[in-house]
XYZ file of C-alpha atoms in Angstrom:
503
model
C -7.113 145.320 104.259
C -3.347 145.727 104.182
C -1.217 142.599 104.345
C 2.147 142.559 106.143
C 4.613 140.726 103.883
C 6.667 137.857 105.198
C 10.119 138.770 106.452
C 12.904 137.096 104.481
C 15.427 135.602 106.900
C 18.535 133.962 105.471
C 20.826 131.798 107.603
C 24.336 131.126 106.283
C 25.564 127.890 107.836
C 23.722 124.716 108.806
C 25.410 123.300 111.877
C 23.987 122.417 115.310
C 23.492 126.065 116.335
C 21.711 126.931 113.085
C 19.531 123.833 113.504
C 18.437 125.098 116.921
C 17.692 128.554 115.519
C 15.609 127.047 112.719
C 13.511 125.078 115.202
C 12.876 128.256 117.161
C 11.749 130.102 114.019
C 9.362 127.391 112.759
C 6.293 128.954 114.438
C 6.924 132.122 112.444
C 7.326 130.113 109.244
C 4.082 128.220 109.867
C 2.238 131.495 110.559
C 3.480 133.057 107.326
C 5.406 135.669 109.294
C 8.821 134.445 108.109
C 10.165 133.240 104.784
C 13.163 131.220 105.948
C 16.107 130.100 103.806
C 19.037 128.057 105.131
C 22.307 127.765 103.253
C 24.676 124.907 104.137
C 28.025 124.193 102.473
C 27.978 120.480 103.296
C 25.680 118.052 101.459
C 24.165 116.868 104.766
C 21.857 118.771 107.100
C 23.050 119.658 110.610
C 24.744 116.888 112.576
C 26.525 116.475 115.915
C 30.247 117.028 115.332
C 31.051 115.984 118.895
C 30.507 112.342 117.913
C 32.609 112.285 114.736
C 35.374 110.248 116.405
C 32.799 107.617 117.386
C 31.675 107.392 113.767
C 35.295 106.999 112.662
C 35.882 104.043 115.020
C 32.530 102.454 114.172
C 30.863 102.773 117.582
C 28.182 105.184 116.315
C 26.287 105.103 113.038
C 26.082 108.163 110.821
C 22.323 108.475 111.146
C 22.653 108.876 114.940
C 24.477 112.184 114.405
C 21.703 113.902 112.489
C 20.076 116.871 114.219
C 17.673 117.955 111.460
C 15.176 116.184 109.198
C 15.289 117.764 105.751
C 11.889 116.488 104.679
C 10.275 117.754 107.881
C 11.808 121.216 107.487
C 10.840 121.476 103.845
C 7.320 120.293 104.568
C 7.120 123.039 107.207
C 7.997 125.632 104.570
C 11.723 126.128 105.139
C 13.856 126.466 102.022
C 16.959 124.360 102.700
C 19.931 124.522 100.320
C 22.568 121.910 101.201
C 25.829 121.826 99.280
C 25.751 125.543 98.424
C 28.507 128.032 99.251
C 28.063 131.772 99.735
C 30.796 133.830 98.068
C 29.780 137.444 98.723
C 27.317 139.521 100.728
C 25.984 142.713 99.133
C 24.680 144.663 102.125
C 23.522 147.641 100.071
C 21.185 145.462 97.966
C 20.619 142.900 100.746
C 21.704 139.959 98.618
C 23.942 136.943 99.187
C 25.731 135.638 96.100
C 26.407 131.925 95.702
C 29.214 130.033 94.012
C 26.608 128.851 91.492
C 25.968 132.472 90.493
C 22.419 133.234 91.572
C 21.786 135.685 94.466
C 19.498 135.216 97.470
C 17.659 138.239 98.862
C 17.140 138.868 102.573
C 15.608 141.260 105.062
C 17.562 139.756 107.944
C 20.845 137.851 107.610
C 22.247 135.412 110.201
C 25.868 134.257 110.163
C 26.126 130.761 111.662
C 29.251 129.794 109.756
C 31.027 128.138 112.677
C 34.766 127.503 112.727
C 37.307 125.691 110.602
C 40.352 123.706 111.681
C 43.564 125.635 112.221
C 46.198 124.005 110.032
C 49.781 124.484 111.222
C 52.534 125.562 108.869
C 53.751 122.215 107.530
C 55.657 121.671 104.305
C 53.321 119.957 101.864
C 50.087 121.179 103.513
C 47.975 124.231 102.657
C 47.913 126.366 105.808
C 46.124 129.495 104.547
C 44.073 130.542 107.614
C 41.465 132.334 105.506
C 40.302 129.485 103.272
C 38.975 125.973 103.704
C 42.019 123.696 103.908
C 42.859 121.707 100.783
C 44.546 118.795 102.512
C 46.427 115.945 100.819
C 44.953 112.448 100.794
C 45.296 110.907 104.240
C 45.600 114.260 106.071
C 42.386 115.032 107.992
C 40.998 117.539 110.466
C 37.960 115.542 111.752
C 35.655 118.552 111.432
C 33.238 117.040 108.905
C 31.380 113.802 108.363
C 33.506 113.274 105.261
C 36.628 113.398 107.456
C 35.148 110.803 109.825
C 34.270 108.415 107.003
C 37.756 108.795 105.485
C 39.334 108.013 108.853
C 36.979 105.065 109.238
C 38.416 103.526 106.040
C 41.969 103.852 107.375
C 41.055 102.243 110.696
C 39.120 99.461 108.953
C 42.371 98.239 107.417
C 44.182 98.652 110.769
C 46.071 101.682 109.524
C 48.409 103.569 111.824
C 46.912 106.967 112.643
C 48.991 109.887 113.853
C 47.223 112.643 115.820
C 48.932 116.028 115.835
C 47.839 118.127 118.807
C 47.627 117.595 122.555
C 44.338 119.361 123.253
C 41.068 117.858 124.438
C 39.812 116.974 120.934
C 43.016 115.164 120.028
C 42.952 113.206 123.294
C 39.305 112.265 122.859
C 39.989 110.987 119.347
C 43.017 109.002 120.548
C 41.086 107.388 123.409
C 38.182 106.520 121.098
C 40.589 104.742 118.741
C 42.316 102.948 121.603
C 38.955 101.789 122.974
C 38.183 100.296 119.564
C 41.403 98.250 119.624
C 43.672 100.520 117.583
C 47.014 102.026 118.615
C 46.861 105.731 117.854
C 49.986 107.877 117.996
C 49.535 111.219 119.775
C 52.137 113.851 118.826
C 52.358 117.244 120.516
C 54.888 119.998 121.151
C 54.676 120.349 124.946
C 56.079 118.200 127.750
C 52.605 116.701 128.316
C 49.163 117.004 126.692
C 46.658 119.573 127.996
C 49.550 121.749 129.096
C 47.306 124.766 129.734
C 45.066 122.831 132.109
C 47.384 120.285 133.741
C 50.472 121.044 135.802
C 53.810 119.267 135.399
C 53.220 116.462 137.928
C 49.683 115.839 136.721
C 51.013 115.835 133.156
C 53.500 113.082 133.937
C 50.748 110.926 135.403
C 48.515 111.692 132.414
C 51.261 110.507 130.053
C 51.520 107.224 131.922
C 47.762 106.713 131.918
C 47.526 107.424 128.186
C 50.183 104.782 127.567
C 48.299 102.281 129.743
C 45.135 103.109 127.783
C 46.828 102.086 124.529
C 47.888 105.492 123.193
C 51.461 105.918 121.961
C 52.612 109.439 122.894
C 55.477 111.517 121.500
C 56.071 114.709 123.492
C 58.051 117.877 122.732
C 57.882 117.269 118.998
C 58.484 120.046 116.472
C 56.692 119.027 113.288
C 57.974 120.449 109.996
C 56.090 118.792 107.142
C 54.465 115.732 105.625
C 55.851 113.158 103.220
C 53.441 111.809 100.646
C 53.535 108.741 98.409
C 51.283 107.505 95.622
C 48.577 106.640 98.185
C 48.732 109.916 100.089
C 50.140 110.548 103.557
C 53.173 108.455 104.492
C 55.015 110.227 107.309
C 55.235 113.325 109.480
C 58.591 115.056 109.328
C 59.962 116.599 112.532
C 63.061 118.472 113.681
C 63.197 116.539 116.936
C 62.106 112.963 116.247
C 62.961 112.342 112.611
C 60.193 110.885 110.458
C 57.174 109.366 112.186
C 55.458 107.049 109.741
C 51.736 106.430 109.502
C 48.806 105.791 107.175
C 46.887 108.953 108.113
C 47.494 112.226 109.941
C 44.705 113.717 112.027
C 45.386 117.409 112.702
C 43.848 118.634 115.949
C 45.571 121.933 116.677
C 42.589 124.177 117.318
C 39.946 126.019 115.311
C 39.433 129.493 113.871
C 36.113 131.289 113.353
C 34.937 131.628 109.758
C 34.798 135.396 109.375
C 35.944 136.026 105.789
C 32.458 136.446 104.321
C 31.526 138.941 107.039
C 34.802 140.860 106.704
C 34.302 141.021 102.940
C 31.060 142.950 103.362
C 32.504 145.438 105.822
C 31.521 143.906 109.148
C 34.020 144.163 111.988
C 35.826 140.942 112.837
C 38.364 139.895 115.462
C 38.392 136.486 117.107
C 34.988 136.133 115.454
C 32.385 138.349 113.814
C 32.033 141.156 116.335
C 28.525 141.660 117.703
C 26.952 143.515 120.588
C 25.344 141.671 123.499
C 22.238 141.268 121.324
C 24.177 139.271 118.679
C 23.771 142.197 116.265
C 26.701 142.840 113.900
C 25.525 146.004 112.107
C 23.995 149.381 112.923
C 20.712 148.630 111.136
C 19.834 145.545 113.220
C 19.626 143.438 110.058
C 22.694 141.218 110.440
C 23.417 138.872 113.331
C 26.028 136.246 114.189
C 26.031 133.426 116.718
C 27.857 130.277 117.710
C 31.506 129.556 116.948
C 31.794 132.380 114.391
C 30.678 135.158 116.768
C 32.648 137.337 119.174
C 29.780 138.500 121.373
C 30.358 141.751 123.291
C 34.115 141.170 123.268
C 33.935 137.536 124.390
C 35.703 135.030 122.143
C 33.721 132.049 120.811
C 33.580 129.293 123.433
C 33.741 126.399 120.978
C 30.950 124.617 122.879
C 27.363 123.745 122.049
C 25.724 125.166 125.176
C 26.402 128.874 124.546
C 25.500 128.513 120.867
C 22.192 126.866 121.668
C 21.448 129.523 124.286
C 22.155 132.218 121.704
C 19.920 130.474 119.172
C 17.025 130.359 121.632
C 17.280 134.063 122.427
C 17.726 135.132 118.794
C 14.751 133.055 117.591
C 12.515 134.780 120.125
C 13.894 138.194 119.143
C 13.334 137.619 115.416
C 9.785 136.407 116.054
C 8.919 139.535 118.012
C 10.971 142.264 116.300
C 10.653 142.828 112.573
C 13.430 144.286 110.446
C 13.592 148.105 110.420
C 11.657 149.984 107.742
C 13.413 152.443 105.391
C 11.297 155.302 106.746
C 12.029 154.558 110.389
C 15.246 154.371 112.408
C 16.168 151.059 114.050
C 14.756 150.430 117.492
C 17.259 151.722 120.077
C 19.108 149.054 122.010
C 17.902 150.557 125.274
C 14.348 149.578 124.308
C 15.253 145.888 124.124
C 15.317 143.408 126.951
C 18.919 142.216 127.116
C 19.505 138.477 126.898
C 20.997 136.504 129.743
C 24.776 136.231 129.520
C 25.800 133.433 127.157
C 28.174 131.564 129.443
C 29.707 128.132 129.178
C 31.108 125.792 131.769
C 34.837 126.227 132.294
C 35.183 122.614 133.366
C 37.125 120.237 131.131
C 36.353 116.539 131.438
C 38.144 113.637 129.788
C 37.080 110.028 130.264
C 37.910 106.785 128.502
C 39.903 103.573 128.756
C 40.125 103.831 132.537
C 41.342 107.422 132.420
C 39.342 110.099 134.243
C 40.543 113.683 134.261
C 38.735 116.845 135.349
C 40.212 120.341 135.330
C 39.084 123.951 135.527
C 40.270 127.434 136.379
C 43.782 128.599 137.162
C 46.165 126.140 138.784
C 49.307 128.175 138.120
C 50.234 128.655 141.756
C 53.272 127.344 143.676
C 52.783 125.074 146.641
C 53.743 127.848 149.069
C 51.983 130.787 147.409
C 52.275 134.090 149.271
C 49.450 136.019 147.625
C 46.496 134.685 149.606
C 46.065 131.532 147.532
C 46.151 128.151 149.240
C 47.407 125.094 147.368
C 46.719 121.465 148.162
C 48.417 118.613 146.300
C 47.702 114.907 146.683
C 49.379 112.197 144.617
C 49.184 108.421 144.613
C 50.795 107.401 141.298
C 50.468 103.682 142.047
C 46.654 104.082 141.958
C 46.692 106.688 139.200
C 45.333 109.387 141.529
C 46.303 113.048 141.591
C 44.696 116.265 142.831
C 45.928 119.845 142.780
C 43.485 122.324 144.265
C 44.007 126.108 144.385
C 41.693 128.081 146.679
C 41.254 131.531 148.134
C 39.189 131.863 151.321
C 38.179 128.187 150.857
C 36.668 128.881 147.403
C 38.182 126.956 144.496
C 40.017 129.071 141.917
C 41.174 126.066 139.918
C 41.907 122.364 140.138
C 43.052 119.299 138.240
C 42.043 115.776 139.288
C 42.979 112.394 137.828
C 41.505 109.093 138.930
C 39.315 110.698 141.619
C 35.799 110.770 140.103
C 33.833 111.358 143.328
C 36.234 113.969 144.623
C 36.263 115.818 141.321
C 32.444 115.746 141.127
C 32.242 117.423 144.537
C 34.884 120.001 143.597
C 33.146 120.756 140.276
C 29.876 121.527 142.065
C 31.632 123.833 144.529
C 33.678 125.497 141.774
C 30.646 126.280 139.614
C 28.598 127.486 142.586
C 31.434 129.518 144.083
C 30.777 127.643 147.322
C 33.266 127.102 150.114
C 35.082 123.783 150.366
C 35.738 122.015 153.692
C 38.501 123.591 155.752
C 40.065 120.145 155.926
C 40.537 119.462 152.202
C 41.519 115.865 152.894
C 37.840 115.131 153.590
C 37.269 115.402 149.831
C 39.668 112.550 149.149
C 37.694 110.209 151.372
C 34.852 110.345 148.857
C 36.927 108.097 146.596
C 37.546 105.483 149.256
C 36.459 102.295 147.430
C 35.050 100.979 150.704
C 32.529 103.793 151.012
C 29.098 103.737 149.361
C 28.253 106.103 146.502
C 27.581 109.596 147.901
C 23.873 110.282 148.234
C 23.984 114.100 148.213
C 21.882 115.316 145.303
C 22.867 118.140 142.996
C 20.714 121.255 143.087
C 18.266 122.014 140.287
C 20.448 124.855 139.016
C 23.592 122.691 138.751
C 24.699 121.750 135.239
C 24.089 118.125 134.284
C 24.832 118.213 130.530
C 27.924 120.272 129.745
C 27.360 120.125 125.998
C 23.865 121.629 126.049
C 23.984 123.465 129.385
C 20.893 121.595 130.619
C 20.610 121.517 134.411
C 19.446 118.816 136.799
C 16.245 120.810 137.138
C 15.711 120.795 133.358
C 16.036 117.013 133.248
C 13.847 116.535 136.333
C 11.159 118.653 134.672
C 11.411 116.614 131.453
C 11.031 113.390 133.432
C 8.076 114.779 135.387
C 6.416 115.696 132.082
C 6.467 112.057 131.005
C 9.818 111.476 129.288
C 10.757 107.816 129.705
C 13.990 107.483 127.709
C 17.252 109.398 127.313
C 16.244 110.233 123.747
C 12.942 111.724 124.896
C 14.731 113.785 127.557
C 17.103 115.013 124.835
C 14.191 116.111 122.664
C 12.721 117.987 125.610
C 15.762 119.855 126.954
C 18.781 118.722 124.813
C 20.456 116.917 127.717
C 22.387 113.886 126.462
C 22.470 115.048 122.841
C 26.144 116.067 122.832
C 29.078 113.843 123.776
C 26.907 111.450 125.780
C 28.896 111.777 129.000
C 25.767 112.592 131.012
C 23.550 109.779 129.723
C 24.299 107.552 132.709
C 23.082 110.268 135.103
C 19.925 110.771 133.035
C 19.257 107.029 133.086
C 19.639 107.032 136.879
C 17.062 109.834 137.170
C 14.696 107.928 134.897
C 15.156 104.733 136.911
C 14.342 106.480 140.185
C 11.014 107.587 138.726
C 10.322 104.165 137.231
C 10.771 102.345 140.569
C 7.296 101.900 142.099
C 6.730 103.446 145.504
């Protein structure tokens, strides 16, 4: 009787998306169908990078970040190599060479290499976009657990931390530090943070609210370099504000997909490793890419967990049901495959902390009296920290930004994601945030997104609860809701409580 040999699948990268793919492939490993090897550059297995700022400020322990159990995976038959770096892919011989010298053979190769921090051109800092940054002592990117633990040491001695970058990650880090009693210094080049998502008036209110939250903000700064002393970072040099002193510099100016290894073996790269809609990066259907390193069917990496986890689920099922092509047979034509669902991510940005609540999405670049069919509504109450700009066409939201209006923004988010019409009288939305009114009782639909990190819907969580999940952790194990930033845990707890209340 002939025996079909196991298929050798090699995954380069061991982050959250790779961890999800591994879980999906375990049935094939257990059945002897797959010989799975995972290569991770960091010494730790996969962990949740979303919570690194919480580790740095001491509000979350390191072990709470872990997404994979090494012993469990190894007992299941997965070969896990942590702390190993791939240096070259030989596609002709189907081998991956390591920095330690020995090659690993594969039948199928998966790139899950993620993204690295973009380091701006600063005197005294290595800014080569094609290599891992070699940063001076005290200059961090908060992309790794090592970065978080280094920042934790600075904060433990009440060090002054500068944050360069006015995007969502920089703001979240600043608010986490402020909540822990520190006074972070946020430095950015625009007139206000989140300049691509917040208009000028909303930006001014955001600046005031950041200051009230305990964040020192320097706007319209042009940074030029860093000054170091015998202990490491000492100051950020600027053209506009002189030297800004500090004990550490956290760089948060965006990320770039890790594509060098793929480019080196002849794969096409752009904003990521270019793949078709099936995540395939080569003509032989042997090499795939997913997550933050992949440009899928012309779509740039989203930088979010939900699309990566969706990709991992589809690819695991594909690899379990479609073996690698044989030398004597052409690859299966794409037309014979069932295409995956589009890997989409929520466009909604949410920022919450220290009394600050901001929600934004879509395009708000429209004047108050637009003449192109767009309608614009603006409401401002600076004394209460409230602001809303809403751009619609035929009563459907095209974009919005809301500060200090949690109920209003929740209603607008639901309508925006559904493409549903808003009330003709937009002022009715503002009444939702009247402190004298009870909490709205309208329930979200099953298909509405509850967890924006994982993409889990209200229906997914309701199903998990109906299947017997009694805690947020158990719901997370069932459908991943609540396993990202934690912003949805309160809603999950409310759903659990409603079930727990006896009839």
